[in-house]
Short mmCIF file of C-alpha atoms in Angstrom, two decimals:
data_model
loop_
_atom_site.label_atom_id
_atom_site.label_comp_id
_atom_site.label_asym_id
_atom_site.label_seq_id
_atom_site.Cartn_x
_atom_site.Cartn_y
_atom_site.Cartn_z
CA MET A 1 132.76 88.98 110.50
CA THR A 2 132.03 84.99 109.75
CA GLU A 3 135.27 83.17 110.76
CA GLN A 4 137.16 81.55 107.81
CA PRO A 5 136.79 77.38 108.44
CA PRO A 6 139.85 75.34 109.12
CA TYR A 7 139.99 73.56 106.22
CA LEU A 8 139.47 76.66 104.27
CA ALA A 9 142.30 78.34 106.04
CA ILE A 10 144.42 75.83 105.69
CA ALA A 11 144.19 75.73 101.81
CA ALA A 12 145.10 79.87 102.01
CA GLY A 13 148.00 78.79 103.36
CA ILE A 14 148.91 76.18 100.88
CA ARG A 15 148.36 78.50 98.18
CA ARG A 16 150.12 81.58 99.45
CA ARG A 17 153.03 79.50 99.31
CA ILE A 18 152.60 78.72 95.64
CA ALA A 19 151.92 81.87 95.03
CA SER A 20 154.64 82.70 96.23
CA GLY A 21 157.38 80.55 93.99
CA GLU A 22 158.10 78.53 97.37
CA LEU A 23 156.31 75.29 96.32
CA VAL A 24 156.82 75.22 92.10
CA PRO A 25 155.14 72.21 90.33
CA GLY A 26 155.76 69.00 91.22
CA ASP A 27 156.87 70.19 94.48
CA ARG A 28 154.78 67.76 96.69
CA VAL A 29 152.77 70.42 99.99
CA PRO A 30 151.92 68.54 103.10
CA SER A 31 150.48 65.18 103.36
CA THR A 32 147.46 64.94 105.34
CA ARG A 33 149.21 63.35 108.33
CA ALA A 34 151.10 66.15 108.03
CA ILE A 35 148.66 68.96 107.80
CA VAL A 36 147.04 67.24 110.98
CA ARG A 37 150.38 67.53 113.13
CA GLU A 38 151.02 70.70 112.37
CA SER A 39 147.67 72.44 112.42
CA GLY A 40 145.95 69.60 114.93
CA VAL A 41 143.15 69.76 112.82
CA ALA A 42 141.50 66.38 111.94
CA MET A 43 142.19 64.32 108.98
CA ALA A 44 138.50 65.02 107.04
CA THR A 45 139.88 68.62 107.88
CA ALA A 46 143.26 68.02 106.38
CA THR A 47 141.50 66.13 103.39
CA LYS A 48 139.02 68.98 102.99
CA ALA A 49 141.88 71.46 102.45
CA LEU A 50 143.81 69.79 99.55
CA ALA A 51 140.24 68.99 97.87
CA ALA A 52 139.61 72.86 97.75
CA LEU A 53 143.12 73.22 96.71
CA ALA A 54 143.20 70.01 93.49
CA ARG A 55 139.16 71.82 92.55
CA GLU A 56 141.01 75.17 91.82
CA GLY A 57 143.27 73.07 89.92
CA LEU A 58 146.69 74.12 92.19
CA VAL A 59 148.09 70.76 93.27
CA ARG A 60 146.94 66.83 91.80
CA ALA A 61 147.51 63.62 93.26
CA VAL A 62 150.44 61.44 91.57
CA PRO A 63 149.93 57.61 92.74
CA GLY A 64 152.83 56.11 94.22
CA VAL A 65 154.38 59.63 94.92
CA GLY A 66 151.49 62.06 96.82
CA THR A 67 149.56 65.16 95.99
CA VAL A 68 152.02 68.25 93.69
CA VAL A 69 152.20 71.23 92.86
CA ALA A 70 150.11 71.09 89.01
CA GLU A 71 151.51 72.53 86.53
CA ALA A 72 149.94 75.46 85.36
CA ARG A 73 146.80 75.13 82.47
CA PRO A 74 146.92 77.53 79.40
CA ALA A 75 144.65 79.52 79.92
CA ARG A 76 140.90 78.89 77.27
CA ALA A 77 141.06 81.34 74.55
CA GLN A 78 137.23 83.29 74.93
CA ASP A 79 137.09 82.75 71.09
CA GLU A 80 137.60 79.62 70.96
CA THR A 81 135.25 77.74 69.18
CA ALA A 82 136.69 73.86 68.51
CA PRO A 83 133.26 71.73 69.03
CA LEU A 84 133.30 69.36 72.19
CA SER A 85 133.10 65.69 71.52
CA ARG A 86 132.25 62.81 73.47
CA GLU A 87 136.51 61.78 73.11
CA ALA A 88 137.32 64.83 74.77
CA VAL A 89 135.01 64.61 77.78
CA VAL A 90 135.77 61.25 77.78
CA ALA A 91 140.03 62.26 77.64
CA THR A 92 139.63 64.63 80.29
CA ALA A 93 137.80 62.61 83.16
CA VAL A 94 140.71 60.26 82.54
CA ARG A 95 143.59 62.85 83.12
CA ILE A 96 141.44 63.66 86.10
CA ALA A 97 140.76 60.30 87.68
CA ASP A 98 144.91 59.46 87.07
CA ALA A 99 145.62 62.61 89.28
CA GLU A 100 143.20 62.62 92.04
CA GLY A 101 141.10 58.51 91.58
CA LEU A 102 137.62 58.33 90.61
CA ALA A 103 136.35 60.46 94.51
CA GLY A 104 137.77 63.80 92.32
CA LEU A 105 135.71 63.05 89.38
CA SER A 106 132.59 64.68 89.08
CA MET A 107 130.68 66.04 85.94
CA ARG A 108 131.30 69.24 87.54
CA ARG A 109 134.98 68.68 87.87
CA VAL A 110 135.31 67.81 83.79
CA ALA A 111 132.89 70.66 82.84
CA GLY A 112 135.16 72.74 84.37
CA ASP A 113 138.31 71.56 83.33
CA LEU A 114 136.96 72.18 79.88
CA GLY A 115 135.91 74.65 80.19
CA THR A 116 131.99 74.48 79.44
CA SER A 117 128.98 73.91 81.66
CA THR A 118 127.95 70.80 83.06
CA MET A 119 124.40 70.42 81.05
CA ALA A 120 126.83 70.86 77.42
CA LEU A 121 128.88 67.73 78.90
CA TYR A 122 125.31 65.63 79.18
CA ARG A 123 124.86 65.93 75.44
CA HIS A 124 127.64 63.79 74.90
CA VAL A 125 127.72 61.27 77.98
CA PRO A 126 124.12 61.03 79.84
CA SER A 127 125.72 60.28 83.27
CA LYS A 128 128.70 60.00 85.65
CA GLY A 129 128.23 56.20 85.60
CA GLU A 130 128.59 56.54 81.67
CA LEU A 131 131.79 57.85 81.68
CA VAL A 132 133.28 55.75 84.38
CA ARG A 133 132.35 52.80 81.35
CA LEU A 134 133.40 54.95 78.53
CA MET A 135 137.04 55.44 80.48
CA THR A 136 137.34 51.89 81.50
CA ASP A 137 136.72 50.80 78.38
CA VAL A 138 139.47 53.37 76.69
CA GLY A 139 142.10 51.74 79.20
CA PHE A 140 141.00 48.02 77.88
CA ARG A 141 141.88 49.59 74.29
CA GLU A 142 145.59 50.71 75.64
CA ALA A 143 145.50 46.81 77.64
CA HIS A 144 145.06 45.43 73.90
CA PRO A 145 147.78 42.62 73.80
CA GLY A 146 148.14 42.98 69.80
CA ARG A 147 149.95 40.56 67.54
CA PRO A 148 149.76 37.45 69.46
CA THR A 149 153.28 35.50 69.83
CA GLY A 150 154.80 32.19 71.31
CA ASP A 151 152.61 29.66 72.84
CA TRP A 152 149.39 29.72 74.96
CA ARG A 153 151.13 30.25 78.13
CA ASP A 154 153.30 33.16 76.26
CA GLN A 155 150.18 34.77 75.39
CA LEU A 156 148.34 35.10 78.30
CA ALA A 157 151.38 35.97 80.55
CA HIS A 158 151.44 38.84 77.82
CA ALA A 159 148.07 39.93 78.16
CA ALA A 160 148.25 39.71 81.84
CA ARG A 161 150.96 41.98 82.32
CA LYS A 162 149.21 44.51 79.69
CA LEU A 163 146.52 44.80 81.56
CA TRP A 164 148.78 44.88 84.84
CA ALA A 165 150.82 47.93 83.35
CA THR A 166 147.38 49.53 82.18
CA TYR A 167 146.17 49.25 86.27
CA ARG A 168 149.82 51.13 86.63
CA LYS A 169 149.28 54.00 84.85
CA HIS A 170 144.78 54.09 85.55
CA PRO A 171 145.03 53.12 88.66
CA TRP A 172 141.06 53.78 89.30
CA MET A 173 140.24 51.35 86.56
CA ALA A 174 140.52 48.22 88.65
CA ARG A 175 137.56 49.38 90.90
CA ALA A 176 135.52 50.92 88.25
CA MET A 177 135.39 47.55 86.42
CA ALA A 178 131.71 46.06 86.96
CA SER A 179 130.44 42.51 88.56
CA PHE A 180 131.79 39.40 86.62
CA ILE A 181 129.05 37.82 86.41
CA ARG A 182 126.96 41.12 85.08
CA PRO A 183 129.75 42.47 82.81
CA ASP A 184 129.00 46.33 81.55
CA PRO A 185 129.18 45.78 77.68
CA MET A 186 132.12 47.52 76.58
CA PRO A 187 133.59 46.78 72.73
CA GLU A 188 137.40 47.51 73.66
CA ALA A 189 136.89 45.23 76.68
CA MET A 190 135.21 42.35 74.71
CA LYS A 191 138.16 42.37 71.86
CA TYR A 192 140.59 42.06 74.97
CA THR A 193 138.44 38.73 76.35
CA GLU A 194 138.84 37.56 72.59
CA TRP A 195 142.27 37.40 72.47
CA THR A 196 142.72 35.63 75.37
CA LEU A 197 140.37 33.19 74.37
CA ARG A 198 141.96 32.93 71.02
CA ALA A 199 145.38 32.14 72.90
CA LEU A 200 143.76 29.18 74.54
CA ARG A 201 142.10 27.50 71.30
CA GLY A 202 143.37 24.36 70.21
CA THR A 203 145.01 23.44 73.97
CA GLY A 204 142.47 21.03 74.58
CA LEU A 205 140.23 22.83 76.83
CA GLY A 206 136.79 23.03 76.99
CA VAL A 207 134.33 25.91 76.73
CA HIS A 208 133.62 26.69 80.05
CA GLN A 209 137.26 25.96 80.72
CA VAL A 210 138.53 28.19 78.65
CA MET A 211 136.27 31.12 80.00
CA HIS A 212 137.08 30.36 84.08
CA ALA A 213 140.84 30.22 83.32
CA HIS A 214 140.31 34.36 81.41
CA LEU A 215 137.90 35.38 84.41
CA THR A 216 140.35 33.69 87.06
CA LEU A 217 143.46 35.85 85.11
CA ILE A 218 141.34 38.44 84.99
CA ALA A 219 140.73 38.33 88.65
CA PHE A 220 143.32 37.93 89.80
CA VAL A 221 145.09 40.94 87.90
CA GLN A 222 142.20 42.71 88.85
CA GLY A 223 142.64 42.17 92.62
CA LEU A 224 146.42 43.31 92.86
CA GLY A 225 145.08 46.38 91.05
CA VAL A 226 142.79 47.54 93.48
CA ALA A 227 145.35 46.73 96.14
CA MET A 228 148.04 48.91 94.18
CA GLU A 229 145.50 51.64 93.86
CA LEU A 230 144.45 51.57 98.19
CA GLU A 231 148.88 51.75 98.31
CA GLY A 232 148.93 54.56 96.58
CA HIS A 233 145.89 55.89 98.85
CA ALA A 234 147.81 54.92 101.67
CA LEU A 235 151.03 56.85 100.41
CA GLN A 236 148.72 59.69 98.95
CA ASP A 237 147.24 60.49 102.83
CA THR A 238 150.97 59.56 105.15
CA GLY A 239 153.27 61.06 103.15
CA VAL A 240 155.11 57.83 104.31
CA SER A 241 156.95 55.53 101.32
CA ASN A 242 156.56 52.09 101.90
CA ASP A 243 160.24 51.88 103.22
CA GLU A 244 159.61 54.42 105.75
CA TRP A 245 156.50 52.37 107.08
CA MET A 246 158.51 49.37 107.49
CA ASP A 247 161.48 50.91 109.26
CA ARG A 248 158.66 52.49 111.89
CA ASN A 249 156.73 49.20 112.01
CA GLY A 250 159.37 46.69 112.16
CA GLY A 251 160.33 46.98 115.76
CA ARG A 252 156.62 46.65 116.51
CA PHE A 253 156.64 43.35 114.28
CA ALA A 254 159.94 41.80 115.86
CA ALA A 255 158.84 42.29 119.44
CA ILE A 256 155.11 40.59 118.53
CA VAL A 257 156.98 37.90 117.01
CA SER A 258 159.26 37.22 119.97
CA GLY A 259 156.53 37.08 122.39
CA GLY A 260 155.92 33.71 120.69
CA GLY A 261 153.74 31.43 119.12
CA TYR A 262 155.00 32.58 115.91
CA PRO A 263 157.85 29.96 114.74
CA VAL A 264 156.97 30.33 110.97
CA LEU A 265 157.29 34.02 111.31
CA THR A 266 159.87 33.96 113.78
CA THR A 267 161.69 32.37 110.54
CA ILE A 268 160.96 34.74 108.03
CA PHE A 269 162.49 37.48 110.69
CA GLU A 270 165.86 35.85 110.79
CA HIS A 271 166.74 35.88 107.44
CA GLU A 272 167.91 38.66 105.41
CA PRO A 273 164.93 41.61 103.81
CA PHE A 274 163.69 40.29 100.74
CA GLU A 275 161.80 42.14 98.45
CA LEU A 276 157.88 42.38 98.51
CA ASP A 277 156.05 44.46 96.59
CA LEU A 278 153.16 44.32 94.51
CA ASP A 279 155.02 43.62 91.58
CA SER A 280 156.93 40.58 92.56
CA LEU A 281 153.21 39.50 93.64
CA PHE A 282 151.89 39.87 90.68
CA GLY A 283 154.67 37.71 89.25
CA PHE A 284 154.85 35.27 91.47
CA GLY A 285 150.83 34.75 91.82
CA LEU A 286 150.50 34.99 87.68
CA ASP A 287 153.48 31.84 87.41
CA ARG A 288 151.45 30.30 89.31
CA LEU A 289 148.26 30.76 87.66
CA LEU A 290 149.53 29.97 84.56
CA ASP A 291 151.20 26.62 86.22
CA GLY A 292 147.78 25.39 86.87
CA ILE A 293 146.58 26.34 83.82
CA ALA A 294 149.16 24.05 82.38
CA VAL A 295 148.48 21.32 84.76
CA ILE A 296 144.24 20.92 83.77
CA ILE A 297 145.35 21.04 79.82
CA ALA A 298 148.12 18.01 80.87
CA GLU A 299 145.34 16.15 82.36
CA THR A 300 142.99 17.07 79.24
CA SER A 301 145.25 15.46 76.78
CA ALA A 302 146.67 12.38 78.48
#
């Protein structure tokens, strides 16, 4: 009898706990780090075990939380005749990517969730690359700032915060963005760009300065958006929160600093702990970027 691969044995154990009701929808399942520690397997094996459960729809990844038991999806009726559409394909793909990232997204997975064949999807979306482009454009539709209010600074701050909130909702989106130099043609993304460019009309900035200001803001938000996705993966992989991680490593940092050669860091460590997260970095960086644009506008008007 062929021995079952370790990752399948681990997945079976978790599956039994879900089936018995020991783990219910919303409960966190063992993280990859916990599986490595408890089962004595490699990280890759632990990751494959959770991926197998995710493909079955039994678990899902929640950014900032970890891998949890998924809510049971109602079975599709055998006689369901609702026509498949591009919108349905994209919406399903967005839901999968929100839960598991782009690594968990495939045409086969989308087809499975829709209860159809993979070939049927290709009549609506020709490739995974095109699917991700359409998903990203949906994100930009959600990020549209709406009716402009206030001066140029108020408008740019509002637009940047809308995009940041969208990246928080769809952590995969920042990494999915194409090149700034060779962007993919996306109507909703172009509407977002048009909105921000209009915010800078009448400021005295030249055409090139306006475009550079817009792209610099986009690059700033996108960079932190990628960092946010990586932070979410770190939490999912380790099961350790930011506070827990700092509690575990704070002493090591302090020991290194106390050895000398870090006078500025020593000063920081001597002060009370301060709030440092991606939201605070976003707020600080956004204000400084807008300060810089304000200086250029003032110099242009002088």
